[in-house]
């Protein structure tokens, strides 16, 4: 018999880093330059045939405009099983905010076994690399290990670079976390 798993995944990071774009690209295969700042929380659902006996229903939670308040309520984090922490490769301040978001996550939710929720770090807008802060970034491999991320990727929602890989990495970590 097939089993179904519903996974709540948070997409967090500063305003404008590309969270909504990453979700739209992953779920609907579209990209728009158009800036959309909705207030509230948005959901998107992606169904994956994970293996021969498991269907994964990935519920992606988008902050949609509340980033400006700095942190999110516990209600938003409740029962999350994974997170993508996103920054914009062209804006240093958004990278500096990554640890604040990771800390917010870790203080507000843990898995039922008490372990931290698996999180993957995304350096988004890598199609803009020439405008980027590559020289100012620490080696992301070390950074991500030092701060407890299960993986990291340079992504582009615009060019569809590594979005699938990042999601697969996160789902793998979630599925093996318990
Ligand atoms: P959010 O506030 O984190 O949800 O960010 P949005 O998804 O609304 O994106 C903010 C802006 O960055 C929009 O104008 C997007 O078109 C643009 N954007 C998002 N991802 C990328 C990307 O990978 N490359 C480029 N060049 N622009 C992007
Ligand atoms: Mg958004």
Coordinates of N, CA, C and O and ligand atoms in Angstrom, one line a residue:
X1 N 0.8 -1.2 0.0 CA 0.0 0.0 0.0 C 0.9 1.2 0.0 O 1.9 1.3 0.6
X2 N 0.4 2.3 -0.7 CA 1.1 3.5 -0.7 C 0.8 4.3 0.6 O -0.3 4.3 1.1
X3 N 1.9 4.9 1.1 CA 1.7 5.8 2.2 C 1.9 7.3 1.7 O 2.6 7.5 0.8
X4 N 1.2 8.2 2.4 CA 1.3 9.6 2.0 C 1.9 10.3 3.2 O 1.5 10.1 4.4
X5 N 2.8 11.2 2.9 CA 3.4 12.0 3.9 C 3.2 13.5 3.6 O 3.5 13.9 2.5
X6 N 2.7 14.2 4.6 CA 2.5 15.7 4.4 C 3.6 16.4 5.1 O 3.8 16.2 6.3
X7 N 4.4 17.1 4.3 CA 5.6 17.8 4.9 C 5.4 19.3 4.8 O 5.3 19.9 3.8
X8 N 5.4 19.9 6.0 CA 5.4 21.4 6.0 C 6.8 21.9 6.0 O 7.6 21.6 6.8
X9 N 7.0 22.7 4.9 CA 8.3 23.3 4.7 C 8.2 24.8 4.7 O 7.4 25.4 4.0
X10 N 9.1 25.5 5.4 CA 9.1 27.0 5.5 C 10.1 27.5 4.5 O 11.2 27.0 4.4
X11 N 9.8 28.6 3.9 CA 10.7 29.3 3.0 C 10.9 30.7 3.7 O 10.0 31.5 3.7
X12 N 12.1 30.9 4.2 CA 12.4 32.1 5.0 C 13.6 32.9 4.5 O 14.4 32.3 3.8
X13 N 13.7 34.1 4.9 CA 14.8 35.0 4.4 C 14.2 36.4 4.2 O 13.0 36.6 4.3
X14 N 15.2 37.3 4.0 CA 14.8 38.7 4.0 C 13.9 39.0 2.8 O 13.8 38.3 1.8
X15 N 13.2 40.2 2.8 CA 12.4 40.7 1.8 C 13.1 40.8 0.4 O 14.3 41.3 0.4
X16 N 12.6 40.3 -0.6 CA 13.2 40.5 -1.9 C 14.2 39.5 -2.4 O 14.8 39.7 -3.4
X17 N 14.5 38.5 -1.5 CA 15.6 37.6 -1.9 C 15.2 36.6 -2.9 O 16.0 35.9 -3.6
X18 N 13.9 36.4 -3.1 CA 13.4 35.5 -4.1 C 12.6 34.3 -3.6 O 12.4 33.3 -4.3
X19 N 12.1 34.4 -2.4 CA 11.4 33.3 -1.8 C 10.1 32.9 -2.6 O 9.9 31.7 -3.0
X20 N 9.3 33.9 -2.9 CA 8.1 33.6 -3.7 C 8.5 33.1 -5.1 O 7.8 32.2 -5.6
X21 N 9.5 33.7 -5.7 CA 9.9 33.3 -7.0 C 10.4 31.8 -7.1 O 10.1 31.1 -8.0
X22 N 11.1 31.4 -6.0 CA 11.6 30.0 -5.9 C 10.4 29.1 -5.8 O 10.3 28.0 -6.5
X23 N 9.4 29.4 -5.0 CA 8.2 28.6 -4.9 C 7.5 28.5 -6.2 O 7.1 27.4 -6.7
X24 N 7.3 29.6 -6.9 CA 6.5 29.7 -8.1 C 7.3 28.8 -9.2 O 6.6 28.1 -10.0
X25 N 8.6 29.0 -9.2 CA 9.4 28.2 -10.2 C 9.2 26.7 -9.9 O 9.0 25.9 -10.8
X26 N 9.3 26.3 -8.7 CA 9.3 24.9 -8.3 C 7.9 24.3 -8.6 O 7.8 23.2 -9.1
X27 N 6.9 25.0 -8.2 CA 5.5 24.5 -8.2 C 4.8 24.7 -9.6 O 4.2 23.8 -10.1
X28 N 5.0 25.9 -10.1 CA 4.3 26.2 -11.4 C 5.2 26.4 -12.6 O 4.7 26.8 -13.7
X29 N 6.5 26.2 -12.5 CA 7.4 26.4 -13.6 C 7.3 27.8 -14.3 O 7.3 27.9 -15.5
X30 N 7.1 28.8 -13.5 CA 7.1 30.2 -14.0 C 8.0 31.1 -13.3 O 8.4 30.8 -12.1
X31 N 8.4 32.2 -13.9 CA 9.1 33.2 -13.3 C 8.6 34.6 -13.8 O 8.3 34.7 -15.0
X32 N 8.6 35.6 -12.9 CA 8.1 36.9 -13.3 C 9.0 37.9 -12.6 O 9.4 37.8 -11.5
X33 N 9.3 39.0 -13.3 CA 10.1 40.1 -12.7 C 9.2 40.9 -11.8 O 9.7 41.7 -11.0
X34 N 7.9 40.7 -12.0 CA 6.9 41.5 -11.3 C 7.0 41.3 -9.8 O 6.9 40.2 -9.3
X35 N 7.1 42.4 -9.1 CA 7.3 42.3 -7.7 C 5.9 42.2 -7.0 O 5.0 43.0 -7.2
X36 N 5.8 41.2 -6.2 CA 4.4 41.0 -5.6 C 4.6 40.9 -4.1 O 5.3 40.1 -3.6
X37 N 4.0 41.8 -3.4 CA 4.1 41.8 -1.9 C 2.8 41.7 -1.3 O 2.1 42.7 -1.0
X38 N 2.4 40.5 -1.1 CA 1.1 40.2 -0.5 C 1.3 40.2 1.0 O 2.4 40.0 1.5
X39 N 0.3 40.5 1.8 CA 0.5 40.4 3.2 C -0.2 39.2 3.7 O -1.3 38.8 3.3
X40 N 0.5 38.5 4.6 CA -0.1 37.2 5.1 C 0.8 36.1 4.8 O 2.0 36.2 4.6
X41 N 0.3 34.9 4.9 CA 1.1 33.7 4.6 C 0.4 33.0 3.4 O -0.8 32.9 3.3
X42 N 1.2 32.5 2.5 CA 0.8 31.9 1.3 C 1.2 30.4 1.3 O 2.2 30.1 1.9
X43 N 0.4 29.6 0.7 CA 0.8 28.1 0.6 C 0.9 27.7 -0.8 O 0.1 28.2 -1.6
X44 N 1.8 26.8 -1.0 CA 1.7 26.1 -2.3 C 2.0 24.6 -2.1 O 2.7 24.2 -1.1
X45 N 1.4 23.8 -2.9 CA 1.5 22.3 -2.7 C 2.2 21.7 -3.9 O 1.8 22.0 -5.0
X46 N 3.1 20.8 -3.6 CA 3.8 20.1 -4.7 C 3.7 18.6 -4.3 O 4.1 18.2 -3.2
X47 N 3.2 17.8 -5.2 CA 3.1 16.4 -4.9 C 4.2 15.6 -5.6 O 4.4 15.8 -6.8
X48 N 4.9 14.8 -4.8 CA 6.1 14.1 -5.4 C 5.9 12.6 -5.2 O 5.5 12.1 -4.1
X49 N 6.1 11.8 -6.3 CA 6.1 10.4 -6.1 C 7.5 10.0 -5.6 O 8.5 9.9 -6.4
X50 N 7.7 10.0 -4.3 CA 9.0 9.9 -3.7 C 9.7 8.6 -4.0 O 10.8 8.5 -4.5
X51 N 9.0 7.5 -3.6 CA 9.5 6.2 -4.0 C 8.3 5.3 -4.2 O 7.2 5.7 -4.2
X52 N 8.6 4.0 -4.5 CA 7.4 3.1 -4.9 C 6.3 3.0 -3.9 O 5.2 2.6 -4.2
X53 N 6.7 3.3 -2.6 CA 5.6 3.2 -1.6 C 5.2 4.6 -1.0 O 4.4 4.6 -0.1
X54 N 5.8 5.7 -1.4 CA 5.6 6.9 -0.7 C 5.3 8.1 -1.6 O 6.0 8.4 -2.5
X55 N 4.1 8.7 -1.3 CA 3.8 10.0 -2.0 C 4.0 11.1 -1.0 O 3.6 11.0 0.1
X56 N 4.8 12.1 -1.4 CA 5.1 13.2 -0.5 C 4.3 14.4 -1.0 O 4.3 14.8 -2.1
X57 N 3.5 14.9 0.0 CA 2.8 16.2 -0.3 C 3.6 17.3 0.4 O 3.6 17.4 1.6
X58 N 4.2 18.1 -0.4 CA 5.1 19.1 0.1 C 4.3 20.4 0.2 O 3.9 21.0 -0.8
X59 N 4.2 20.9 1.4 CA 3.4 22.1 1.6 C 4.4 23.2 1.9 O 5.0 23.3 2.9
X60 N 4.5 24.1 0.9 CA 5.5 25.2 1.0 C 4.9 26.5 1.6 O 3.9 27.0 1.1
X61 N 5.4 26.9 2.7 CA 4.9 28.1 3.4 C 5.7 29.4 3.0 O 6.9 29.4 3.2
X62 N 5.0 30.3 2.4 CA 5.7 31.6 2.0 C 5.3 32.7 2.9 O 4.1 32.8 3.3
X63 N 6.3 33.5 3.3 CA 6.0 34.5 4.3 C 5.1 35.7 3.8 O 4.3 36.2 4.5
X64 N 5.3 36.0 2.5 CA 4.5 37.0 1.8 C 4.4 38.3 2.6 O 3.3 38.7 3.1
X65 N 5.4 39.1 2.7 CA 5.3 40.4 3.2 C 5.6 40.7 4.6 O 5.9 41.8 5.0
X66 N 5.7 39.6 5.4 CA 5.9 39.8 6.9 C 7.4 39.9 7.3 O 7.7 40.1 8.4
X67 N 8.3 39.7 6.3 CA 9.7 39.7 6.6 C 10.1 41.0 7.2 O 11.0 41.0 8.0
X68 N 9.4 42.1 6.9 CA 9.8 43.4 7.4 C 9.7 43.5 8.9 O 10.4 44.4 9.5
X69 N 8.9 42.6 9.5 CA 8.8 42.7 10.9 C 9.9 42.0 11.6 O 10.0 41.9 12.9
X70 N 10.8 41.4 10.9 CA 12.1 40.8 11.5 C 11.9 39.4 11.9 O 12.8 38.6 11.5
X71 N 10.9 39.0 12.6 CA 10.8 37.6 12.9 C 9.3 37.2 12.8 O 8.4 38.0 12.7
X72 N 9.1 35.9 12.9 CA 7.8 35.4 12.6 C 7.2 34.8 13.9 O 8.0 34.4 14.8
X73 N 5.9 34.6 14.0 CA 5.3 34.0 15.2 C 5.5 32.5 15.3 O 5.8 31.9 14.2
X74 N 5.4 32.0 16.4 CA 5.5 30.6 16.6 C 4.5 29.8 15.8 O 4.7 28.6 15.4
X75 N 3.3 30.4 15.6 CA 2.3 29.7 14.9 C 2.7 29.4 13.5 O 2.5 28.3 13.0
X76 N 3.5 30.3 12.9 CA 4.0 30.1 11.5 C 4.9 28.9 11.5 O 4.9 28.1 10.6
X77 N 5.8 28.8 12.5 CA 6.8 27.7 12.6 C 6.2 26.3 13.0 O 6.8 25.3 12.8
X78 N 5.1 26.3 13.6 CA 4.5 25.1 14.3 C 4.5 23.9 13.3 O 3.9 24.0 12.2
X79 N 5.0 22.8 13.8 CA 5.0 21.6 13.0 C 5.7 21.6 11.7 O 5.5 20.7 10.9
X80 N 6.6 22.6 11.5 CA 7.4 22.5 10.3 C 8.4 21.4 10.4 O 8.9 21.1 11.5
X81 N 8.7 20.8 9.3 CA 9.6 19.6 9.2 C 10.9 20.0 8.5 O 11.8 19.2 8.5
X82 N 10.9 21.1 7.8 CA 12.1 21.5 7.1 C 12.0 23.0 6.7 O 10.9 23.6 6.8
X83 N 13.1 23.6 6.3 CA 13.1 25.0 5.9 C 14.2 25.2 4.8 O 15.2 24.6 4.8
X84 N 13.8 26.2 3.9 CA 14.8 26.8 3.0 C 15.1 28.1 3.6 O 14.2 28.9 3.8
X85 N 16.4 28.4 3.8 CA 16.8 29.8 4.2 C 17.5 30.4 3.0 O 18.5 29.9 2.5
X86 N 16.9 31.5 2.5 CA 17.3 32.1 1.3 C 17.9 33.5 1.5 O 17.5 34.3 2.3
X87 N 19.0 33.7 0.8 CA 19.6 35.1 0.7 C 19.8 35.4 -0.8 O 19.8 34.6 -1.7
X88 N 20.0 36.7 -1.0 CA 20.3 37.2 -2.4 C 21.8 37.5 -2.6 O 22.4 38.3 -1.9
X89 N 22.3 36.7 -3.5 CA 23.8 36.8 -3.8 C 24.3 38.2 -4.1 O 25.5 38.4 -4.1
X90 N 23.4 39.1 -4.4 CA 23.9 40.4 -4.8 C 23.7 41.4 -3.7 O 24.1 42.6 -3.8
X91 N 23.2 41.0 -2.5 CA 23.0 41.9 -1.4 C 23.5 41.3 -0.1 O 22.9 40.4 0.5
X92 N 24.7 41.9 0.4 CA 25.3 41.4 1.6 C 24.4 41.3 2.8 O 24.5 40.4 3.6
X93 N 23.6 42.4 3.0 CA 22.8 42.4 4.1 C 21.9 41.2 4.3 O 21.6 40.8 5.4
X94 N 21.4 40.7 3.1 CA 20.5 39.5 3.2 C 21.3 38.3 3.6 O 20.7 37.4 4.2
X95 N 22.6 38.2 3.3 CA 23.4 37.1 3.8 C 23.7 37.2 5.3 O 23.6 36.2 6.0
X96 N 23.9 38.5 5.7 CA 24.1 38.7 7.1 C 22.9 38.3 7.9 O 23.0 38.0 9.1
X97 N 21.7 38.4 7.3 CA 20.5 38.1 8.0 C 20.2 36.5 8.1 O 19.4 36.1 8.9
X98 N 21.0 35.8 7.4 CA 20.8 34.3 7.3 C 20.8 33.7 8.7 O 20.0 32.9 9.1
X99 N 21.8 34.1 9.5 CA 21.9 33.5 10.9 C 20.8 33.9 11.8 O 20.4 33.1 12.6
X100 N 20.3 35.1 11.6 CA 19.1 35.5 12.4 C 17.9 34.6 12.0 O 17.2 34.2 12.9
X101 N 17.7 34.4 10.8 CA 16.6 33.5 10.3 C 16.8 32.1 10.9 O 15.9 31.4 11.3
X102 N 18.0 31.6 10.8 CA 18.3 30.2 11.2 C 18.0 30.1 12.7 O 17.5 29.1 13.2
X103 N 18.4 31.1 13.5 CA 18.3 31.1 14.9 C 16.8 31.2 15.3 O 16.3 30.6 16.2
X104 N 16.0 32.1 14.5 CA 14.6 32.2 14.7 C 13.9 30.8 14.5 O 13.1 30.4 15.4
X105 N 14.3 30.1 13.5 CA 13.8 28.8 13.2 C 14.1 27.9 14.4 O 13.2 27.2 14.9
X106 N 15.4 27.8 14.8 CA 15.8 26.8 15.8 C 15.2 27.1 17.2 O 15.0 26.2 18.0
X107 N 14.9 28.4 17.5 CA 14.4 28.7 18.8 C 12.9 28.5 18.8 O 12.3 28.3 19.8
X108 N 12.2 28.5 17.6 CA 10.8 28.4 17.6 C 10.2 27.0 17.3 O 9.0 26.8 17.5
X109 N 11.0 26.1 16.7 CA 10.5 24.8 16.4 C 11.6 23.8 16.4 O 12.8 24.1 16.1
X110 N 11.3 22.6 16.9 CA 12.2 21.5 16.8 C 11.4 20.2 16.4 O 10.2 20.3 16.5
X111 N 12.1 19.2 15.9 CA 11.4 18.0 15.6 C 10.9 17.3 16.9 O 11.3 17.7 18.0
X112 N 10.0 16.4 16.7 CA 9.4 15.7 17.9 C 10.5 15.0 18.7 O 10.3 14.8 19.9
X113 N 11.6 14.6 18.1 CA 12.7 14.0 18.8 C 13.6 15.1 19.4 O 14.7 14.7 19.9
X114 N 13.3 16.3 19.3 CA 14.1 17.4 19.9 C 15.2 17.9 19.1 O 15.9 18.9 19.4
X115 N 15.4 17.3 17.9 CA 16.5 17.7 17.0 C 16.1 19.0 16.2 O 14.9 19.2 16.0
X116 N 17.0 19.7 15.7 CA 16.7 20.9 14.9 C 16.0 20.4 13.6 O 16.3 19.3 13.1
X117 N 15.2 21.3 13.1 CA 14.5 21.1 11.8 C 15.6 21.2 10.7 O 16.3 22.2 10.6
X118 N 15.6 20.2 9.8 CA 16.6 20.3 8.7 C 16.4 21.6 7.9 O 15.3 21.9 7.5
X119 N 17.5 22.3 7.6 CA 17.4 23.5 6.8 C 18.5 23.5 5.7 O 19.6 23.1 5.9
X120 N 18.1 24.0 4.5 CA 19.0 24.1 3.4 C 19.2 25.6 3.1 O 18.3 26.3 3.1
X121 N 20.5 26.0 2.8 CA 20.8 27.4 2.6 C 20.8 27.6 1.1 O 21.5 26.9 0.3
X122 N 20.1 28.6 0.6 CA 20.1 29.0 -0.8 C 20.7 30.4 -1.1 O 20.2 31.4 -0.5
X123 N 21.7 30.4 -1.9 CA 22.3 31.6 -2.4 C 21.6 31.9 -3.7 O 22.0 31.5 -4.8
X124 N 20.5 32.7 -3.7 CA 19.7 32.9 -4.9 C 20.2 34.0 -5.7 O 21.0 34.9 -5.3
X125 N 19.7 34.1 -7.0 CA 20.0 35.0 -8.0 C 21.4 34.8 -8.5 O 22.1 35.8 -8.8
X126 N 21.8 33.5 -8.6 CA 23.2 33.3 -9.1 C 23.4 33.6 -10.6 O 24.5 33.7 -11.1
X127 N 22.2 33.8 -11.3 CA 22.3 34.4 -12.6 C 22.9 35.8 -12.7 O 23.4 36.3 -13.7
X128 N 22.9 36.5 -11.5 CA 23.4 37.8 -11.4 C 24.8 37.8 -10.8 O 25.3 38.8 -10.2
X129 N 25.5 36.7 -10.9 CA 26.8 36.5 -10.3 C 27.7 37.7 -10.5 O 28.5 38.1 -9.6
X130 N 27.7 38.3 -11.7 CA 28.7 39.4 -12.0 C 28.4 40.6 -11.1 O 29.3 41.4 -10.9
X131 N 27.2 40.7 -10.6 CA 26.9 41.8 -9.7 C 27.0 41.4 -8.2 O 26.8 42.1 -7.3
X132 N 27.5 40.2 -8.0 CA 27.4 39.5 -6.7 C 28.4 39.9 -5.7 O 29.3 40.7 -6.0
X133 N 28.3 39.2 -4.6 CA 29.3 39.6 -3.5 C 30.2 38.4 -3.3 O 30.7 38.2 -2.2
X134 N 30.5 37.6 -4.4 CA 31.3 36.4 -4.2 C 32.5 36.6 -3.4 O 32.8 35.8 -2.5
X135 N 33.3 37.7 -3.6 CA 34.5 37.9 -2.9 C 34.2 38.1 -1.4 O 35.1 37.8 -0.5
X136 N 33.1 38.6 -1.0 CA 32.8 38.9 0.4 C 32.1 37.7 1.1 O 32.0 37.7 2.3
X137 N 31.7 36.7 0.3 CA 31.1 35.5 1.0 C 32.2 34.6 1.5 O 33.2 34.3 0.9
X138 N 32.0 34.1 2.8 CA 32.8 33.0 3.2 C 32.6 31.8 2.4 O 31.6 31.7 1.7
X139 N 33.4 30.8 2.5 CA 33.2 29.6 1.7 C 31.9 29.0 2.2 O 31.7 28.7 3.4
X140 N 30.9 28.9 1.4 CA 29.6 28.5 1.8 C 29.5 27.1 2.3 O 28.7 26.8 3.2
X141 N 30.4 26.3 1.8 CA 30.5 24.9 2.3 C 30.8 24.9 3.8 O 30.1 24.2 4.6
X142 N 31.8 25.6 4.2 CA 32.2 25.7 5.6 C 31.1 26.4 6.4 O 30.7 26.0 7.5
X143 N 30.6 27.5 5.9 CA 29.6 28.3 6.6 C 28.4 27.4 6.9 O 27.9 27.4 8.0
X144 N 28.0 26.7 5.9 CA 26.7 25.9 6.1 C 27.0 24.8 7.1 O 26.1 24.5 7.9
X145 N 28.1 24.2 7.0 CA 28.4 23.1 8.0 C 28.5 23.7 9.4 O 27.9 23.2 10.4
X146 N 29.2 24.8 9.5 CA 29.4 25.4 10.9 C 28.1 25.8 11.5 O 28.0 25.8 12.7
X147 N 27.1 26.1 10.7 CA 25.9 26.6 11.3 C 24.7 25.6 11.2 O 23.6 26.0 11.3
X148 N 25.0 24.4 10.9 CA 24.1 23.3 11.0 C 23.1 23.2 9.9 O 22.0 22.6 10.0
X149 N 23.4 23.7 8.7 CA 22.6 23.5 7.5 C 22.9 22.1 7.0 O 24.0 21.6 7.0
X150 N 21.9 21.4 6.4 CA 22.1 20.1 5.9 C 22.7 20.1 4.5 O 23.1 19.1 3.9
X151 N 22.7 21.3 3.9 CA 23.2 21.5 2.5 C 23.1 22.9 2.1 O 22.5 23.7 2.8
X152 N 23.7 23.3 0.9 CA 23.6 24.6 0.4 C 23.7 24.5 -1.1 O 24.3 23.6 -1.7
X153 N 23.0 25.5 -1.8 CA 23.0 25.5 -3.2 C 23.0 27.0 -3.7 O 22.4 27.8 -3.1
X154 N 23.7 27.2 -4.8 CA 23.6 28.5 -5.5 C 22.4 28.3 -6.5 O 22.4 27.3 -7.3
X155 N 21.4 29.1 -6.4 CA 20.1 28.9 -7.1 C 19.8 30.1 -8.0 O 20.2 31.2 -7.7
X156 N 19.0 29.9 -9.0 CA 18.4 31.0 -9.7 C 16.9 30.6 -10.0 O 16.7 29.6 -10.7
X157 N 16.0 31.3 -9.5 CA 14.6 31.1 -9.8 C 14.3 31.5 -11.3 O 13.5 31.0 -12.0
X158 N 15.1 32.5 -11.7 CA 15.0 33.0 -13.1 C 15.4 32.0 -14.1 O 14.6 31.7 -15.0
X159 N 16.6 31.4 -14.0 CA 17.1 30.4 -14.9 C 16.8 29.0 -14.6 O 17.2 28.1 -15.3
X160 N 16.1 28.8 -13.5 CA 15.8 27.4 -13.0 C 17.0 26.6 -12.7 O 17.2 25.5 -13.2
X161 N 17.9 27.2 -11.9 CA 19.2 26.5 -11.5 C 19.1 26.0 -10.1 O 18.8 26.8 -9.2
X162 N 19.2 24.7 -10.0 CA 19.4 24.0 -8.7 C 18.1 24.1 -7.8 O 18.2 23.7 -6.6
X163 N 17.0 24.5 -8.3 CA 15.8 24.6 -7.4 C 15.4 23.2 -7.1 O 15.1 22.9 -5.9
X164 N 15.2 22.3 -8.1 CA 14.9 21.0 -7.9 C 15.9 20.2 -7.0 O 15.5 19.5 -6.1
X165 N 17.1 20.5 -7.2 CA 18.2 19.8 -6.4 C 18.1 20.2 -5.0 O 18.2 19.4 -4.1
X166 N 17.8 21.5 -4.7 CA 17.7 22.0 -3.3 C 16.5 21.3 -2.6 O 16.6 20.9 -1.5
X167 N 15.4 21.3 -3.3 CA 14.2 20.7 -2.7 C 14.4 19.2 -2.4 O 14.0 18.7 -1.4
X168 N 15.0 18.5 -3.4 CA 15.3 17.1 -3.2 C 16.2 16.8 -2.0 O 16.0 15.9 -1.2
X169 N 17.2 17.7 -1.9 CA 18.1 17.6 -0.8 C 17.4 17.7 0.6 O 17.6 17.0 1.5
X170 N 16.5 18.7 0.6 CA 15.8 19.0 1.8 C 14.8 17.8 2.1 O 14.7 17.4 3.3
X171 N 14.1 17.4 1.1 CA 13.1 16.3 1.4 C 13.8 15.0 1.8 O 13.4 14.3 2.8
X172 N 15.0 14.7 1.2 CA 15.8 13.6 1.7 C 16.2 13.7 3.2 O 16.1 12.8 3.9
X173 N 16.6 14.9 3.5 CA 17.0 15.1 4.9 C 15.8 15.0 5.9 O 15.9 14.4 6.9
X174 N 14.6 15.5 5.4 CA 13.4 15.3 6.2 C 13.0 13.9 6.4 O 12.7 13.4 7.5
X175 N 13.1 13.1 5.3 CA 12.6 11.7 5.3 C 13.6 10.9 6.1 O 13.2 9.8 6.6
X176 N 14.8 11.3 6.3 CA 15.7 10.5 7.1 C 15.9 11.1 8.5 O 16.8 10.6 9.3
X177 N 15.2 12.1 8.8 CA 15.4 12.8 10.1 C 14.7 12.1 11.3 O 15.0 12.3 12.4
X178 N 13.8 11.2 11.0 CA 13.1 10.5 12.1 C 13.1 9.0 12.1 O 13.7 8.5 11.1
Ligands
LIG1 P1 10.6 37.6 -1.8 O1 10.3 38.9 -1.2 O2 11.7 36.9 -1.1 O3 9.4 36.7 -2.0 O4 11.2 37.9 -3.3 P2 10.4 37.7 -4.7 O5 10.3 36.3 -5.1 O6 9.2 38.6 -4.7 O7 11.6 38.4 -5.7 C1 12.0 39.7 -5.5 C2 12.5 40.2 -6.9 O8 13.7 39.5 -7.2 C3 11.5 40.0 -8.0 O9 11.7 41.2 -8.9 C4 12.0 38.8 -8.7 O10 11.7 38.8 -10.1 C5 13.5 38.9 -8.5 N1 14.1 37.5 -8.5 C6 13.8 36.5 -7.7 N2 14.6 35.4 -7.9 C7 15.5 35.8 -8.9 C8 16.6 35.1 -9.5 O11 16.9 34.0 -9.3 N3 17.3 35.9 -10.4 C9 17.0 37.2 -10.7 N4 17.7 37.9 -11.6 N5 15.9 37.8 -10.1 C10 15.2 37.2 -9.2
LIG2 MG1 7.4 37.0 -1.4

